[in-house]
Amino acid sequence: MVFVSIDLTHPQAAGSRTPGRDAGPRRRSELASFLRSRRERLDPEQLGMPTGTRRRTPGLRREEVAQLAGVGVTWYTWLEQGRQINASVQVLDAVARTLRLDQAETEHLYRLADVPAVPAVVNCRRLAPEVQQILDGLRPLPASVVNGRSDILAWNRSFALLFPFMVNAPEDKRNSLWSTFTSPKCCHPYVNRGDDLGRMVANFRARYGRHVGEPAWDEFVKRLCAASPEFAELWAEHGVADGGVHVKVFRHPALGELSVVSTTFDLAAAPETRMMVSTPNDESTREKFEMLRQDTLPKGLTYPCGHSFDPPPEAERASSPGAYTLHKV
């Protein structure tokens, strides 16, 4: 299901407590409660722990968690007691594995432990199957799902027919921002590209602000700055903007120019993912979209410059259908 989130909170009253004050002790207390709850839900027998001795509490003991994670008993005890101690990424990784935390729980652990850069989590979450059904049900409207870094996670057939160079790209470059700034100008699909670049980078900068210091995000910015001096120049301006509804004009070798309204919806069930839908901005585009529904475009299309324009076979989808990784490059 797709939700649009609206913030209805009131501004802080004058003289009230400064936001974030005493956040450290509260965060450590929350961390202590969280670790205890995760420890108590584990079955000692399944983890190879002896069960013959009487246990006063359910789940693992603190010393057993420390043993399995390869950390000191005193250190782990202090961590679970909410004491102010430093926790490295490597140690928290070991604790997360021992406690059998899923991705959301692992990220929660890092933030409660006040790790400044949440590390890349390698396991994939799943997009709900209904998301692909929604994408397919929107045809002939081109629609896709992207994450905060603009990686393209899922799409429908209309999107593939319009942007085959994106869906055919290697996974590490299947990214709308990367495509916008690195596609050859001789066959770039965006007619009004110059009007849109500053806004795209400013929107990306706003999302990047939630991930400053994270290796995957920093590496992506570094790679794109190296690949596109144009992006590097806009990035250096530090522009910040919110998303919204925008008119875009595309150039298609078979359909000609298409004027669309691009609208973005947040997916509440998948953090930091958005569904992007293009709707016709004029009657001519609306008629051309019917050709996308019928999937009757000629094969072997090329741009005047000679570059190919080959949509993937209809049955082909993402390399890992329904899967996505939030912090993967």
mmCIF file with all atom_site columns, N, CA and C in Angstrom, residues 84-153:
data_model
loop_
_atom_site.group_PDB
_atom_site.id
_atom_site.type_symbol
_atom_site.label_atom_id
_atom_site.label_alt_id
_atom_site.label_comp_id
_atom_site.label_asym_id
_atom_site.label_entity_id
_atom_site.label_seq_id
_atom_site.pdbx_PDB_ins_code
_atom_site.Cartn_x
_atom_site.Cartn_y
_atom_site.Cartn_z
_atom_site.occupancy
_atom_site.B_iso_or_equiv
_atom_site.pdbx_formal_charge
_atom_site.auth_seq_id
_atom_site.auth_comp_id
_atom_site.auth_asym_id
_atom_site.auth_atom_id
_atom_site.pdbx_PDB_model_num
ATOM 1   N N  . GLN A 1 84  ? 27.766 4.356   29.897  1.00 0.00 ? 84  GLN A N  1
ATOM 2   C CA . GLN A 1 84  ? 28.335 5.150   28.807  1.00 0.00 ? 84  GLN A CA 1
ATOM 3   C C  . GLN A 1 84  ? 29.682 4.560   28.403  1.00 0.00 ? 84  GLN A C  1
ATOM 4   N N  . ILE A 1 85  ? 29.661 3.674   27.423  1.00 0.00 ? 85  ILE A N  1
ATOM 5   C CA . ILE A 1 85  ? 30.876 3.041   26.917  1.00 0.00 ? 85  ILE A CA 1
ATOM 6   C C  . ILE A 1 85  ? 30.884 3.162   25.401  1.00 0.00 ? 85  ILE A C  1
ATOM 7   N N  . ASN A 1 86  ? 32.078 3.025   24.826  1.00 0.00 ? 86  ASN A N  1
ATOM 8   C CA . ASN A 1 86  ? 32.213 3.085   23.372  1.00 0.00 ? 86  ASN A CA 1
ATOM 9   C C  . ASN A 1 86  ? 32.007 1.701   22.777  1.00 0.00 ? 86  ASN A C  1
ATOM 10  N N  . ALA A 1 87  ? 31.277 1.653   21.676  1.00 0.00 ? 87  ALA A N  1
ATOM 11  C CA . ALA A 1 87  ? 31.019 0.381   21.000  1.00 0.00 ? 87  ALA A CA 1
ATOM 12  C C  . ALA A 1 87  ? 31.439 0.508   19.542  1.00 0.00 ? 87  ALA A C  1
ATOM 13  N N  . SER A 1 88  ? 32.362 -0.341  19.120  1.00 0.00 ? 88  SER A N  1
ATOM 14  C CA . SER A 1 88  ? 32.818 -0.307  17.736  1.00 0.00 ? 88  SER A CA 1
ATOM 15  C C  . SER A 1 88  ? 31.814 -1.010  16.832  1.00 0.00 ? 88  SER A C  1
ATOM 16  N N  . VAL A 1 89  ? 31.913 -0.714  15.554  1.00 0.00 ? 89  VAL A N  1
ATOM 17  C CA . VAL A 1 89  ? 31.034 -1.359  14.572  1.00 0.00 ? 89  VAL A CA 1
ATOM 18  C C  . VAL A 1 89  ? 31.232 -2.865  14.583  1.00 0.00 ? 89  VAL A C  1
ATOM 19  N N  . GLN A 1 90  ? 32.500 -3.304  14.676  1.00 0.00 ? 90  GLN A N  1
ATOM 20  C CA . GLN A 1 90  ? 32.784 -4.740  14.630  1.00 0.00 ? 90  GLN A CA 1
ATOM 21  C C  . GLN A 1 90  ? 32.140 -5.469  15.808  1.00 0.00 ? 90  GLN A C  1
ATOM 22  N N  . VAL A 1 91  ? 32.219 -4.876  16.999  1.00 0.00 ? 91  VAL A N  1
ATOM 23  C CA . VAL A 1 91  ? 31.643 -5.518  18.180  1.00 0.00 ? 91  VAL A CA 1
ATOM 24  C C  . VAL A 1 91  ? 30.125 -5.545  18.085  1.00 0.00 ? 91  VAL A C  1
ATOM 25  N N  . LEU A 1 92  ? 29.523 -4.432  17.632  1.00 0.00 ? 92  LEU A N  1
ATOM 26  C CA . LEU A 1 92  ? 28.072 -4.405  17.495  1.00 0.00 ? 92  LEU A CA 1
ATOM 27  C C  . LEU A 1 92  ? 27.607 -5.397  16.446  1.00 0.00 ? 92  LEU A C  1
ATOM 28  N N  . ASP A 1 93  ? 28.394 -5.572  15.387  1.00 0.00 ? 93  ASP A N  1
ATOM 29  C CA . ASP A 1 93  ? 28.066 -6.594  14.384  1.00 0.00 ? 93  ASP A CA 1
ATOM 30  C C  . ASP A 1 93  ? 27.992 -7.971  15.036  1.00 0.00 ? 93  ASP A C  1
ATOM 31  N N  . ALA A 1 94  ? 28.978 -8.270  15.884  1.00 0.00 ? 94  ALA A N  1
ATOM 32  C CA . ALA A 1 94  ? 29.017 -9.572  16.542  1.00 0.00 ? 94  ALA A CA 1
ATOM 33  C C  . ALA A 1 94  ? 27.817 -9.755  17.474  1.00 0.00 ? 94  ALA A C  1
ATOM 34  N N  . VAL A 1 95  ? 27.462 -8.711  18.210  1.00 0.00 ? 95  VAL A N  1
ATOM 35  C CA . VAL A 1 95  ? 26.306 -8.782  19.094  1.00 0.00 ? 95  VAL A CA 1
ATOM 36  C C  . VAL A 1 95  ? 25.034 -8.981  18.280  1.00 0.00 ? 95  VAL A C  1
ATOM 37  N N  . ALA A 1 96  ? 24.906 -8.248  17.159  1.00 0.00 ? 96  ALA A N  1
ATOM 38  C CA . ALA A 1 96  ? 23.711 -8.355  16.318  1.00 0.00 ? 96  ALA A CA 1
ATOM 39  C C  . ALA A 1 96  ? 23.553 -9.772  15.768  1.00 0.00 ? 96  ALA A C  1
ATOM 40  N N  . ARG A 1 97  ? 24.664 -10.366 15.342  1.00 0.00 ? 97  ARG A N  1
ATOM 41  C CA . ARG A 1 97  ? 24.595 -11.742 14.820  1.00 0.00 ? 97  ARG A CA 1
ATOM 42  C C  . ARG A 1 97  ? 24.200 -12.723 15.920  1.00 0.00 ? 97  ARG A C  1
ATOM 43  N N  . THR A 1 98  ? 24.774 -12.539 17.106  1.00 0.00 ? 98  THR A N  1
ATOM 44  C CA . THR A 1 98  ? 24.480 -13.450 18.213  1.00 0.00 ? 98  THR A CA 1
ATOM 45  C C  . THR A 1 98  ? 23.013 -13.375 18.611  1.00 0.00 ? 98  THR A C  1
ATOM 46  N N  . LEU A 1 99  ? 22.467 -12.160 18.631  1.00 0.00 ? 99  LEU A N  1
ATOM 47  C CA . LEU A 1 99  ? 21.073 -11.965 19.040  1.00 0.00 ? 99  LEU A CA 1
ATOM 48  C C  . LEU A 1 99  ? 20.090 -12.228 17.903  1.00 0.00 ? 99  LEU A C  1
ATOM 49  N N  . ARG A 1 100 ? 20.606 -12.619 16.734  1.00 0.00 ? 100 ARG A N  1
ATOM 50  C CA . ARG A 1 100 ? 19.772 -12.937 15.569  1.00 0.00 ? 100 ARG A CA 1
ATOM 51  C C  . ARG A 1 100 ? 18.891 -11.754 15.165  1.00 0.00 ? 100 ARG A C  1
ATOM 52  N N  . LEU A 1 101 ? 19.496 -10.572 15.135  1.00 0.00 ? 101 LEU A N  1
ATOM 53  C CA . LEU A 1 101 ? 18.738 -9.382  14.776  1.00 0.00 ? 101 LEU A CA 1
ATOM 54  C C  . LEU A 1 101 ? 18.529 -9.327  13.272  1.00 0.00 ? 101 LEU A C  1
ATOM 55  N N  . ASP A 1 102 ? 17.337 -8.901  12.840  1.00 0.00 ? 102 ASP A N  1
ATOM 56  C CA . ASP A 1 102 ? 17.122 -8.679  11.412  1.00 0.00 ? 102 ASP A CA 1
ATOM 57  C C  . ASP A 1 102 ? 17.658 -7.294  11.049  1.00 0.00 ? 102 ASP A C  1
ATOM 58  N N  . GLN A 1 103 ? 17.459 -6.884  9.792   1.00 0.00 ? 103 GLN A N  1
ATOM 59  C CA . GLN A 1 103 ? 18.073 -5.631  9.340   1.00 0.00 ? 103 GLN A CA 1
ATOM 60  C C  . GLN A 1 103 ? 17.543 -4.419  10.095  1.00 0.00 ? 103 GLN A C  1
ATOM 61  N N  . ALA A 1 104 ? 16.233 -4.346  10.261  1.00 0.00 ? 104 ALA A N  1
ATOM 62  C CA . ALA A 1 104 ? 15.663 -3.195  10.971  1.00 0.00 ? 104 ALA A CA 1
ATOM 63  C C  . ALA A 1 104 ? 16.163 -3.144  12.408  1.00 0.00 ? 104 ALA A C  1
ATOM 64  N N  . GLU A 1 105 ? 16.247 -4.315  13.061  1.00 0.00 ? 105 GLU A N  1
ATOM 65  C CA . GLU A 1 105 ? 16.729 -4.357  14.437  1.00 0.00 ? 105 GLU A CA 1
ATOM 66  C C  . GLU A 1 105 ? 18.204 -3.989  14.523  1.00 0.00 ? 105 GLU A C  1
ATOM 67  N N  . THR A 1 106 ? 18.987 -4.431  13.534  1.00 0.00 ? 106 THR A N  1
ATOM 68  C CA . THR A 1 106 ? 20.413 -4.110  13.532  1.00 0.00 ? 106 THR A CA 1
ATOM 69  C C  . THR A 1 106 ? 20.643 -2.609  13.382  1.00 0.00 ? 106 THR A C  1
ATOM 70  N N  . GLU A 1 107 ? 19.917 -1.984  12.466  1.00 0.00 ? 107 GLU A N  1
ATOM 71  C CA . GLU A 1 107 ? 20.050 -0.535  12.304  1.00 0.00 ? 107 GLU A CA 1
ATOM 72  C C  . GLU A 1 107 ? 19.609 0.192   13.570  1.00 0.00 ? 107 GLU A C  1
ATOM 73  N N  . HIS A 1 108 ? 18.567 -0.320  14.224  1.00 0.00 ? 108 HIS A N  1
ATOM 74  C CA . HIS A 1 108 ? 18.099 0.266   15.477  1.00 0.00 ? 108 HIS A CA 1
ATOM 75  C C  . HIS A 1 108 ? 19.179 0.157   16.552  1.00 0.00 ? 108 HIS A C  1
ATOM 76  N N  . LEU A 1 109 ? 19.858 -0.979  16.606  1.00 0.00 ? 109 LEU A N  1
ATOM 77  C CA . LEU A 1 109 ? 20.947 -1.175  17.567  1.00 0.00 ? 109 LEU A CA 1
ATOM 78  C C  . LEU A 1 109 ? 22.050 -0.144  17.351  1.00 0.00 ? 109 LEU A C  1
ATOM 79  N N  . TYR A 1 110 ? 22.461 0.057   16.107  1.00 0.00 ? 110 TYR A N  1
ATOM 80  C CA . TYR A 1 110 ? 23.525 1.015   15.819  1.00 0.00 ? 110 TYR A CA 1
ATOM 81  C C  . TYR A 1 110 ? 23.155 2.425   16.279  1.00 0.00 ? 110 TYR A C  1
ATOM 82  N N  . ARG A 1 111 ? 21.916 2.804   16.010  1.00 0.00 ? 111 ARG A N  1
ATOM 83  C CA . ARG A 1 111 ? 21.512 4.165   16.358  1.00 0.00 ? 111 ARG A CA 1
ATOM 84  C C  . ARG A 1 111 ? 21.401 4.345   17.875  1.00 0.00 ? 111 ARG A C  1
ATOM 85  N N  . LEU A 1 112 ? 20.888 3.343   18.559  1.00 0.00 ? 112 LEU A N  1
ATOM 86  C CA . LEU A 1 112 ? 20.813 3.441   20.011  1.00 0.00 ? 112 LEU A CA 1
ATOM 87  C C  . LEU A 1 112 ? 22.202 3.476   20.633  1.00 0.00 ? 112 LEU A C  1
ATOM 88  N N  . ALA A 1 113 ? 23.152 2.786   20.013  1.00 0.00 ? 113 ALA A N  1
ATOM 89  C CA . ALA A 1 113 ? 24.529 2.781   20.507  1.00 0.00 ? 113 ALA A CA 1
ATOM 90  C C  . ALA A 1 113 ? 25.291 4.033   20.079  1.00 0.00 ? 113 ALA A C  1
ATOM 91  N N  . ASP A 1 114 ? 24.602 4.920   19.338  1.00 0.00 ? 114 ASP A N  1
ATOM 92  C CA . ASP A 1 114 ? 25.179 6.201   18.909  1.00 0.00 ? 114 ASP A CA 1
ATOM 93  C C  . ASP A 1 114 ? 26.393 6.018   18.013  1.00 0.00 ? 114 ASP A C  1
ATOM 94  N N  . VAL A 1 115 ? 26.307 5.018   17.126  1.00 0.00 ? 115 VAL A N  1
ATOM 95  C CA . VAL A 1 115 ? 27.342 4.852   16.113  1.00 0.00 ? 115 VAL A CA 1
ATOM 96  C C  . VAL A 1 115 ? 27.121 5.924   15.058  1.00 0.00 ? 115 VAL A C  1
ATOM 97  N N  . PRO A 1 116 ? 28.110 6.795   14.791  1.00 0.00 ? 116 PRO A N  1
ATOM 98  C CA . PRO A 1 116 ? 27.874 7.937   13.899  1.00 0.00 ? 116 PRO A CA 1
ATOM 99  C C  . PRO A 1 116 ? 27.574 7.552   12.469  1.00 0.00 ? 116 PRO A C  1
ATOM 100 N N  . ALA A 1 117 ? 28.101 6.432   12.002  1.00 0.00 ? 117 ALA A N  1
ATOM 101 C CA . ALA A 1 117 ? 27.842 6.003   10.624  1.00 0.00 ? 117 ALA A CA 1
ATOM 102 C C  . ALA A 1 117 ? 27.293 4.595   10.656  1.00 0.00 ? 117 ALA A C  1
ATOM 103 N N  . VAL A 1 118 ? 26.004 4.453   10.385  1.00 0.00 ? 118 VAL A N  1
ATOM 104 C CA . VAL A 1 118 ? 25.411 3.121   10.343  1.00 0.00 ? 118 VAL A CA 1
ATOM 105 C C  . VAL A 1 118 ? 26.026 2.364   9.179   1.00 0.00 ? 118 VAL A C  1
ATOM 106 N N  . PRO A 1 119 ? 26.680 1.235   9.412   1.00 0.00 ? 119 PRO A N  1
ATOM 107 C CA . PRO A 1 119 ? 27.381 0.539   8.331   1.00 0.00 ? 119 PRO A CA 1
ATOM 108 C C  . PRO A 1 119 ? 26.437 -0.116  7.352   1.00 0.00 ? 119 PRO A C  1
ATOM 109 N N  . ALA A 1 120 ? 26.990 -0.477  6.205   1.00 0.00 ? 120 ALA A N  1
ATOM 110 C CA . ALA A 1 120 ? 26.189 -1.160  5.192   1.00 0.00 ? 120 ALA A CA 1
ATOM 111 C C  . ALA A 1 120 ? 25.707 -2.490  5.718   1.00 0.00 ? 120 ALA A C  1
ATOM 112 N N  . VAL A 1 121 ? 24.435 -2.756  5.540   1.00 0.00 ? 121 VAL A N  1
ATOM 113 C CA . VAL A 1 121 ? 23.857 -4.030  5.943   1.00 0.00 ? 121 VAL A CA 1
ATOM 114 C C  . VAL A 1 121 ? 23.687 -4.861  4.694   1.00 0.00 ? 121 VAL A C  1
ATOM 115 N N  . VAL A 1 122 ? 24.316 -6.026  4.654   1.00 0.00 ? 122 VAL A N  1
ATOM 116 C CA . VAL A 1 122 ? 24.412 -6.748  3.395   1.00 0.00 ? 122 VAL A CA 1
ATOM 117 C C  . VAL A 1 122 ? 23.174 -7.564  3.069   1.00 0.00 ? 122 VAL A C  1
ATOM 118 N N  . ASN A 1 123 ? 22.392 -7.939  4.087   1.00 0.00 ? 123 ASN A N  1
ATOM 119 C CA . ASN A 1 123 ? 21.222 -8.738  3.751   1.00 0.00 ? 123 ASN A CA 1
ATOM 120 C C  . ASN A 1 123 ? 20.116 -7.866  3.175   1.00 0.00 ? 123 ASN A C  1
ATOM 121 N N  . CYS A 1 124 ? 19.298 -8.446  2.324   1.00 0.00 ? 124 CYS A N  1
ATOM 122 C CA . CYS A 1 124 ? 18.297 -7.680  1.591   1.00 0.00 ? 124 CYS A CA 1
ATOM 123 C C  . CYS A 1 124 ? 16.934 -7.763  2.267   1.00 0.00 ? 124 CYS A C  1
ATOM 124 N N  . ARG A 1 125 ? 16.271 -6.665  2.322   1.00 0.00 ? 125 ARG A N  1
ATOM 125 C CA . ARG A 1 125 ? 14.865 -6.686  2.671   1.00 0.00 ? 125 ARG A CA 1
ATOM 126 C C  . ARG A 1 125 ? 14.080 -7.038  1.408   1.00 0.00 ? 125 ARG A C  1
ATOM 127 N N  . ARG A 1 126 ? 12.798 -7.292  1.603   1.00 0.00 ? 126 ARG A N  1
ATOM 128 C CA . ARG A 1 126 ? 11.956 -7.615  0.469   1.00 0.00 ? 126 ARG A CA 1
ATOM 129 C C  . ARG A 1 126 ? 10.910 -6.545  0.266   1.00 0.00 ? 126 ARG A C  1
ATOM 130 N N  . LEU A 1 127 ? 10.763 -6.117  -0.964  1.00 0.00 ? 127 LEU A N  1
ATOM 131 C CA . LEU A 1 127 ? 9.609  -5.301  -1.303  1.00 0.00 ? 127 LEU A CA 1
ATOM 132 C C  . LEU A 1 127 ? 8.402  -6.233  -1.320  1.00 0.00 ? 127 LEU A C  1
ATOM 133 N N  . ALA A 1 128 ? 7.308  -5.790  -0.759  1.00 0.00 ? 128 ALA A N  1
ATOM 134 C CA . ALA A 1 128 ? 6.107  -6.618  -0.744  1.00 0.00 ? 128 ALA A CA 1
ATOM 135 C C  . ALA A 1 128 ? 5.682  -6.930  -2.173  1.00 0.00 ? 128 ALA A C  1
ATOM 136 N N  . PRO A 1 129 ? 5.224  -8.154  -2.442  1.00 0.00 ? 129 PRO A N  1
ATOM 137 C CA . PRO A 1 129 ? 4.781  -8.511  -3.803  1.00 0.00 ? 129 PRO A CA 1
ATOM 138 C C  . PRO A 1 129 ? 3.721  -7.549  -4.330  1.00 0.00 ? 129 PRO A C  1
ATOM 139 N N  . GLU A 1 130 ? 2.929  -6.987  -3.422  1.00 0.00 ? 130 GLU A N  1
ATOM 140 C CA . GLU A 1 130 ? 1.883  -6.060  -3.851  1.00 0.00 ? 130 GLU A CA 1
ATOM 141 C C  . GLU A 1 130 ? 2.454  -4.832  -4.543  1.00 0.00 ? 130 GLU A C  1
ATOM 142 N N  . VAL A 1 131 ? 3.701  -4.467  -4.212  1.00 0.00 ? 131 VAL A N  1
ATOM 143 C CA . VAL A 1 131 ? 4.305  -3.282  -4.825  1.00 0.00 ? 131 VAL A CA 1
ATOM 144 C C  . VAL A 1 131 ? 4.463  -3.493  -6.325  1.00 0.00 ? 131 VAL A C  1
ATOM 145 N N  . GLN A 1 132 ? 4.962  -4.687  -6.718  1.00 0.00 ? 132 GLN A N  1
ATOM 146 C CA . GLN A 1 132 ? 5.087  -4.962  -8.152  1.00 0.00 ? 132 GLN A CA 1
ATOM 147 C C  . GLN A 1 132 ? 3.718  -5.021  -8.810  1.00 0.00 ? 132 GLN A C  1
ATOM 148 N N  . GLN A 1 133 ? 2.725  -5.554  -8.111  1.00 0.00 ? 133 GLN A N  1
ATOM 149 C CA . GLN A 1 133 ? 1.373  -5.598  -8.666  1.00 0.00 ? 133 GLN A CA 1
ATOM 150 C C  . GLN A 1 133 ? 0.838  -4.184  -8.895  1.00 0.00 ? 133 GLN A C  1
ATOM 151 N N  . ILE A 1 134 ? 1.142  -3.279  -7.966  1.00 0.00 ? 134 ILE A N  1
ATOM 152 C CA . ILE A 1 134 ? 0.707  -1.889  -8.135  1.00 0.00 ? 134 ILE A CA 1
ATOM 153 C C  . ILE A 1 134 ? 1.392  -1.275  -9.347  1.00 0.00 ? 134 ILE A C  1
ATOM 154 N N  . LEU A 1 135 ? 2.707  -1.509  -9.465  1.00 0.00 ? 135 LEU A N  1
ATOM 155 C CA . LEU A 1 135 ? 3.446  -0.981  -10.618 1.00 0.00 ? 135 LEU A CA 1
ATOM 156 C C  . LEU A 1 135 ? 2.833  -1.493  -11.922 1.00 0.00 ? 135 LEU A C  1
ATOM 157 N N  . ASP A 1 136 ? 2.582  -2.791  -11.989 1.00 0.00 ? 136 ASP A N  1
ATOM 158 C CA . ASP A 1 136 ? 2.022  -3.377  -13.213 1.00 0.00 ? 136 ASP A CA 1
ATOM 159 C C  . ASP A 1 136 ? 0.607  -2.859  -13.464 1.00 0.00 ? 136 ASP A C  1
ATOM 160 N N  . GLY A 1 137 ? -0.145 -2.628  -12.389 1.00 0.00 ? 137 GLY A N  1
ATOM 161 C CA . GLY A 1 137 ? -1.517 -2.150  -12.544 1.00 0.00 ? 137 GLY A CA 1
ATOM 162 C C  . GLY A 1 137 ? -1.603 -0.710  -12.992 1.00 0.00 ? 137 GLY A C  1
ATOM 163 N N  . LEU A 1 138 ? -0.526 0.034   -12.889 1.00 0.00 ? 138 LEU A N  1
ATOM 164 C CA . LEU A 1 138 ? -0.524 1.446   -13.303 1.00 0.00 ? 138 LEU A CA 1
ATOM 165 C C  . LEU A 1 138 ? -0.348 1.621   -14.815 1.00 0.00 ? 138 LEU A C  1
ATOM 166 N N  . ARG A 1 139 ? -0.001 0.566   -15.528 1.00 0.00 ? 139 ARG A N  1
ATOM 167 C CA . ARG A 1 139 ? 0.181  0.714   -16.975 1.00 0.00 ? 139 ARG A CA 1
ATOM 168 C C  . ARG A 1 139 ? -1.091 1.240   -17.629 1.00 0.00 ? 139 ARG A C  1
ATOM 169 N N  . PRO A 1 140 ? -0.913 2.126   -18.625 1.00 0.00 ? 140 PRO A N  1
ATOM 170 C CA . PRO A 1 140 ? 0.330  2.399   -19.350 1.00 0.00 ? 140 PRO A CA 1
ATOM 171 C C  . PRO A 1 140 ? 1.239  3.445   -18.704 1.00 0.00 ? 140 PRO A C  1
ATOM 172 N N  . LEU A 1 141 ? 0.903  3.938   -17.523 1.00 0.00 ? 141 LEU A N  1
ATOM 173 C CA . LEU A 1 141 ? 1.755  4.937   -16.895 1.00 0.00 ? 141 LEU A CA 1
ATOM 174 C C  . LEU A 1 141 ? 3.097  4.318   -16.522 1.00 0.00 ? 141 LEU A C  1
ATOM 175 N N  . PRO A 1 142 ? 4.216  4.909   -16.924 1.00 0.00 ? 142 PRO A N  1
ATOM 176 C CA . PRO A 1 142 ? 5.525  4.418   -16.495 1.00 0.00 ? 142 PRO A CA 1
ATOM 177 C C  . PRO A 1 142 ? 5.696  4.667   -14.997 1.00 0.00 ? 142 PRO A C  1
ATOM 178 N N  . ALA A 1 143 ? 6.150  3.656   -14.267 1.00 0.00 ? 143 ALA A N  1
ATOM 179 C CA . ALA A 1 143 ? 6.298  3.786   -12.821 1.00 0.00 ? 143 ALA A CA 1
ATOM 180 C C  . ALA A 1 143 ? 7.470  2.934   -12.362 1.00 0.00 ? 143 ALA A C  1
ATOM 181 N N  . SER A 1 144 ? 8.140  3.415   -11.319 1.00 0.00 ? 144 SER A N  1
ATOM 182 C CA . SER A 1 144 ? 9.275  2.687   -10.757 1.00 0.00 ? 144 SER A CA 1
ATOM 183 C C  . SER A 1 144 ? 9.327  2.937   -9.259  1.00 0.00 ? 144 SER A C  1
ATOM 184 N N  . VAL A 1 145 ? 10.131 2.130   -8.573  1.00 0.00 ? 145 VAL A N  1
ATOM 185 C CA . VAL A 1 145 ? 10.391 2.317   -7.152  1.00 0.00 ? 145 VAL A CA 1
ATOM 186 C C  . VAL A 1 145 ? 11.890 2.546   -6.997  1.00 0.00 ? 145 VAL A C  1
ATOM 187 N N  . VAL A 1 146 ? 12.256 3.599   -6.262  1.00 0.00 ? 146 VAL A N  1
ATOM 188 C CA . VAL A 1 146 ? 13.664 3.922   -6.042  1.00 0.00 ? 146 VAL A CA 1
ATOM 189 C C  . VAL A 1 146 ? 13.902 4.083   -4.539  1.00 0.00 ? 146 VAL A C  1
ATOM 190 N N  . ASN A 1 147 ? 15.156 3.936   -4.131  1.00 0.00 ? 147 ASN A N  1
ATOM 191 C CA . ASN A 1 147 ? 15.490 4.175   -2.733  1.00 0.00 ? 147 ASN A CA 1
ATOM 192 C C  . ASN A 1 147 ? 16.027 5.597   -2.554  1.00 0.00 ? 147 ASN A C  1
ATOM 193 N N  . GLY A 1 148 ? 16.510 5.904   -1.363  1.00 0.00 ? 148 GLY A N  1
ATOM 194 C CA . GLY A 1 148 ? 16.955 7.258   -1.083  1.00 0.00 ? 148 GLY A CA 1
ATOM 195 C C  . GLY A 1 148 ? 18.095 7.710   -1.961  1.00 0.00 ? 148 GLY A C  1
ATOM 196 N N  . ARG A 1 149 ? 18.913 6.764   -2.415  1.00 0.00 ? 149 ARG A N  1
ATOM 197 C CA . ARG A 1 149 ? 20.062 7.126   -3.246  1.00 0.00 ? 149 ARG A CA 1
ATOM 198 C C  . ARG A 1 149 ? 19.715 7.091   -4.736  1.00 0.00 ? 149 ARG A C  1
ATOM 199 N N  . SER A 1 150 ? 18.445 6.890   -5.051  1.00 0.00 ? 150 SER A N  1
ATOM 200 C CA . SER A 1 150 ? 17.926 6.870   -6.428  1.00 0.00 ? 150 SER A CA 1
ATOM 201 C C  . SER A 1 150 ? 18.274 5.597   -7.185  1.00 0.00 ? 150 SER A C  1
ATOM 202 N N  . ASP A 1 151 ? 18.664 4.521   -6.470  1.00 0.00 ? 151 ASP A N  1
ATOM 203 C CA . ASP A 1 151 ? 18.796 3.227   -7.123  1.00 0.00 ? 151 ASP A CA 1
ATOM 204 C C  . ASP A 1 151 ? 17.412 2.744   -7.546  1.00 0.00 ? 151 ASP A C  1
ATOM 205 N N  . ILE A 1 152 ? 17.302 2.216   -8.756  1.00 0.00 ? 152 ILE A N  1
ATOM 206 C CA . ILE A 1 152 ? 16.020 1.730   -9.267  1.00 0.00 ? 152 ILE A CA 1
ATOM 207 C C  . ILE A 1 152 ? 15.833 0.295   -8.811  1.00 0.00 ? 152 ILE A C  1
ATOM 208 N N  . LEU A 1 153 ? 14.821 0.068   -7.988  1.00 0.00 ? 153 LEU A N  1
ATOM 209 C CA . LEU A 1 153 ? 14.601 -1.222  -7.346  1.00 0.00 ? 153 LEU A CA 1
ATOM 210 C C  . LEU A 1 153 ? 13.585 -2.084  -8.066  1.00 0.00 ? 153 LEU A C  1
#
